[in-house]
Short mmCIF file of C-alpha atoms in Angstrom, two decimals:
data_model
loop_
_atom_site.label_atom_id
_atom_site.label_comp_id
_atom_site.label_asym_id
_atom_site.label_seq_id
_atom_site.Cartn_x
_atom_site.Cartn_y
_atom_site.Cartn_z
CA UNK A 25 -9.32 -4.65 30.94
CA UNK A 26 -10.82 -2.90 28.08
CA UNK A 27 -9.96 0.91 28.61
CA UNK A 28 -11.06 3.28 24.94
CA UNK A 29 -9.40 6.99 25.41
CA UNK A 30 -10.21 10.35 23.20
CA UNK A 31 -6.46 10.67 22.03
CA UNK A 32 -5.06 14.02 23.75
CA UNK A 33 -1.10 13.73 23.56
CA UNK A 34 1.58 12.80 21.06
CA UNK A 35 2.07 9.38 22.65
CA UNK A 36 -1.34 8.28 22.11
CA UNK A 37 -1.25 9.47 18.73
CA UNK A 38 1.91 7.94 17.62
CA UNK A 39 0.37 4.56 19.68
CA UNK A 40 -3.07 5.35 17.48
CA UNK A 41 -1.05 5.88 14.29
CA UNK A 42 1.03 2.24 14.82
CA UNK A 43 -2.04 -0.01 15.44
CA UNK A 44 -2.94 1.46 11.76
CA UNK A 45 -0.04 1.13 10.40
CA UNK A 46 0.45 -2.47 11.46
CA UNK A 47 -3.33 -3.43 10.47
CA UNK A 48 -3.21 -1.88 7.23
CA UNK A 49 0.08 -1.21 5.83
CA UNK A 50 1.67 -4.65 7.18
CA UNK A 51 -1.17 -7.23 7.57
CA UNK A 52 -3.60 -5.84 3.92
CA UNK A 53 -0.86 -4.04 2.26
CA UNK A 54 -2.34 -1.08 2.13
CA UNK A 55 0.10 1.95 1.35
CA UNK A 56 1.85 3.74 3.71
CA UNK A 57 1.64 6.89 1.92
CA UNK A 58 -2.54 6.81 1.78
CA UNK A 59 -2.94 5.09 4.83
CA UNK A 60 -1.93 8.92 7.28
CA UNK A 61 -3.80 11.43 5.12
CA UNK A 62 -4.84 15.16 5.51
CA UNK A 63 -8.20 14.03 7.08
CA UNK A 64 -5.74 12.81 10.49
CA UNK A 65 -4.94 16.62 10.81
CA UNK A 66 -9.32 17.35 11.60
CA UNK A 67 -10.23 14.13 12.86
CA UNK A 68 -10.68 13.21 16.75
CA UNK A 69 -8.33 10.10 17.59
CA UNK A 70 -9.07 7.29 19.22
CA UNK A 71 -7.03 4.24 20.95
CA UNK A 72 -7.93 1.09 22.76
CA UNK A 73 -6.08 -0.64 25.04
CA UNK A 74 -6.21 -3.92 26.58
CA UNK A 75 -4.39 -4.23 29.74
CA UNK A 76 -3.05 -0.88 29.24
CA UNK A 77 -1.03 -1.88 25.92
CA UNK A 78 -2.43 0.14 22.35
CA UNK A 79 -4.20 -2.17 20.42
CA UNK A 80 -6.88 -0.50 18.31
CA UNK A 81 -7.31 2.72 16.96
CA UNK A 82 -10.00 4.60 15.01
CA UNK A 83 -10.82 8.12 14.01
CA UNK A 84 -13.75 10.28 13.91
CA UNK A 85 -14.50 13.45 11.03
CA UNK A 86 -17.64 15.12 10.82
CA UNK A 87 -19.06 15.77 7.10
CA UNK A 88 -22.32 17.23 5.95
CA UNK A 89 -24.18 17.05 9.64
CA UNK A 90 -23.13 13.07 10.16
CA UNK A 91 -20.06 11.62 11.97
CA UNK A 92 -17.51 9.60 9.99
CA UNK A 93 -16.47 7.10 11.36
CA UNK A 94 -12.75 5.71 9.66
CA UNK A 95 -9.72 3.94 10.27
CA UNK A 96 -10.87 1.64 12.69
CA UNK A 97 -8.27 -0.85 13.39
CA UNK A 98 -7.68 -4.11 15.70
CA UNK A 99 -4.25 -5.71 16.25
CA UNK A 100 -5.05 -9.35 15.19
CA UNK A 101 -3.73 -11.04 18.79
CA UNK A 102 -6.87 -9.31 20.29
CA UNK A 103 -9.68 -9.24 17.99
CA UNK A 104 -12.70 -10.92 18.97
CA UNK A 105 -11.93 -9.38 22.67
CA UNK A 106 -15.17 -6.77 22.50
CA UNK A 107 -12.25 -4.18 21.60
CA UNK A 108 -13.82 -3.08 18.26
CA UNK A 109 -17.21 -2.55 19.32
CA UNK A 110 -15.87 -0.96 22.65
CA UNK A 111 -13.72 1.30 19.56
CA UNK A 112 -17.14 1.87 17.76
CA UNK A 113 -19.50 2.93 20.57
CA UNK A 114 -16.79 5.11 21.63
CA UNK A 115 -16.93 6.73 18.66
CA UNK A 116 -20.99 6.87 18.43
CA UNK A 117 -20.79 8.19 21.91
CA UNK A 118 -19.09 11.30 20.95
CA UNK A 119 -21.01 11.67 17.68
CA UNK A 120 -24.14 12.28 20.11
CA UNK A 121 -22.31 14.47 22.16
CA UNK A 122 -21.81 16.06 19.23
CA UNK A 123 -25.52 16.31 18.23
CA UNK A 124 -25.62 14.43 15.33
CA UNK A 125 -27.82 11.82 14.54
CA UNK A 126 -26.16 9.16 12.58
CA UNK A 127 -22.47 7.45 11.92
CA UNK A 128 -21.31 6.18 8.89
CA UNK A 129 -18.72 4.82 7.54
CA UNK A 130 -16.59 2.89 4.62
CA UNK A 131 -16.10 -0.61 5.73
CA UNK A 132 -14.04 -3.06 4.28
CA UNK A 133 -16.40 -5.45 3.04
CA UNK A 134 -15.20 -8.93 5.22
CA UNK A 135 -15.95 -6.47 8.06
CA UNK A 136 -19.64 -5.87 7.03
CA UNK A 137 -21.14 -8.41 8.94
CA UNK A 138 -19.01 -6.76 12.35
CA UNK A 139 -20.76 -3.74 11.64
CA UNK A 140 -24.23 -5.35 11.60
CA UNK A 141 -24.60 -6.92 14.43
CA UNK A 142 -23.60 -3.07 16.09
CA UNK A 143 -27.11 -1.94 13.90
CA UNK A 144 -25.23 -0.59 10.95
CA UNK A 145 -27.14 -0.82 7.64
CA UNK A 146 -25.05 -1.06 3.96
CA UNK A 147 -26.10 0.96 1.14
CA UNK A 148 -25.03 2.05 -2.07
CA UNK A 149 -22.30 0.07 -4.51
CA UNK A 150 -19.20 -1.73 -3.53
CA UNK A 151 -16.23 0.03 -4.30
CA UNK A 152 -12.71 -0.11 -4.37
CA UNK A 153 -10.44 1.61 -1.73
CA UNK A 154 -6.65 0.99 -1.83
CA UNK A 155 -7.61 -2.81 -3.66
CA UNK A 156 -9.61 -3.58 -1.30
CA UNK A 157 -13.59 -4.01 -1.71
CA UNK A 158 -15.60 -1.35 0.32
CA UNK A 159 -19.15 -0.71 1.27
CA UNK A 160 -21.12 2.28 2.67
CA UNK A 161 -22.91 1.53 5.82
CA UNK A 162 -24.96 4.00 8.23
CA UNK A 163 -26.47 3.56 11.60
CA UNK A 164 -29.34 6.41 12.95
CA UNK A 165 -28.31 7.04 16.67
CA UNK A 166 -31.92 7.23 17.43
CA UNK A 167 -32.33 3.41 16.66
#
């Protein structure tokens, strides 16, 4: 069973923080030393579990009036389980209890087409973030 929790103790952090780690530092390479950064201390946390073991992670920061969505991470064992969008529409849900009308985020660009079929839209230039190619996309909450 799919079960997506608002992180609210040390354990669930530290489970949070080790899905990341193992997604991004171990599997892309990504360095440790960027991959925690200051936003972690102002974001809301959140993990995923499947059959009550951690297993995805994401985080949520709120800039200029729109959530940000970031960090969003599935172990590879269980991806293609409904666990990322569960992740995702976690996060959307408490962007509208937030008020705000829209989520973006900065999505790796082999993960674009993930986002898309959940009604996110790319825009602007790809980038680079930690050596790996990045896009912009938004979704309106209204749509």
């Amino acid at each position: 069973m799919i079960q997506v929790v608002t992180v609210s103790t040390e354990q669930e952090l530290a489970d949070a923080y080790a899905v990341r780690m193992k997604v991004f530092v171990d599997e892309q390479g990504v360095p440790e030393e960027i991959e925690i950064d200051e936003l972690d201390e102002v974001a809301d946390h959140f993990l995923a579990r499947l059959d009550g073991k951690p297993v995805g992670a994401g985080r949520l920061i709120v800039r200029d009036g729109v959530g940000v969505l970031g960090r969003l991470a599935v172990l590879e064992e269980t991806r293609g389980t409904g666990l990322g969008a569960a992740l995702v529409r976690a996060i959307e849900e408490r962007v509208a209890e937030r008020g705000l009308g829209a989520v973006e985020l900065h999505s790796q660009t082999r993960a674009r087409g993930f986002y898309e079929k959940l009604g996110y839209e790319a825009y602007g230039e790809i980038g680079m973030d930690a050596g790996i190619p990045h896009i912009w996309m938004r979704r309106d909450l209204a749509n």
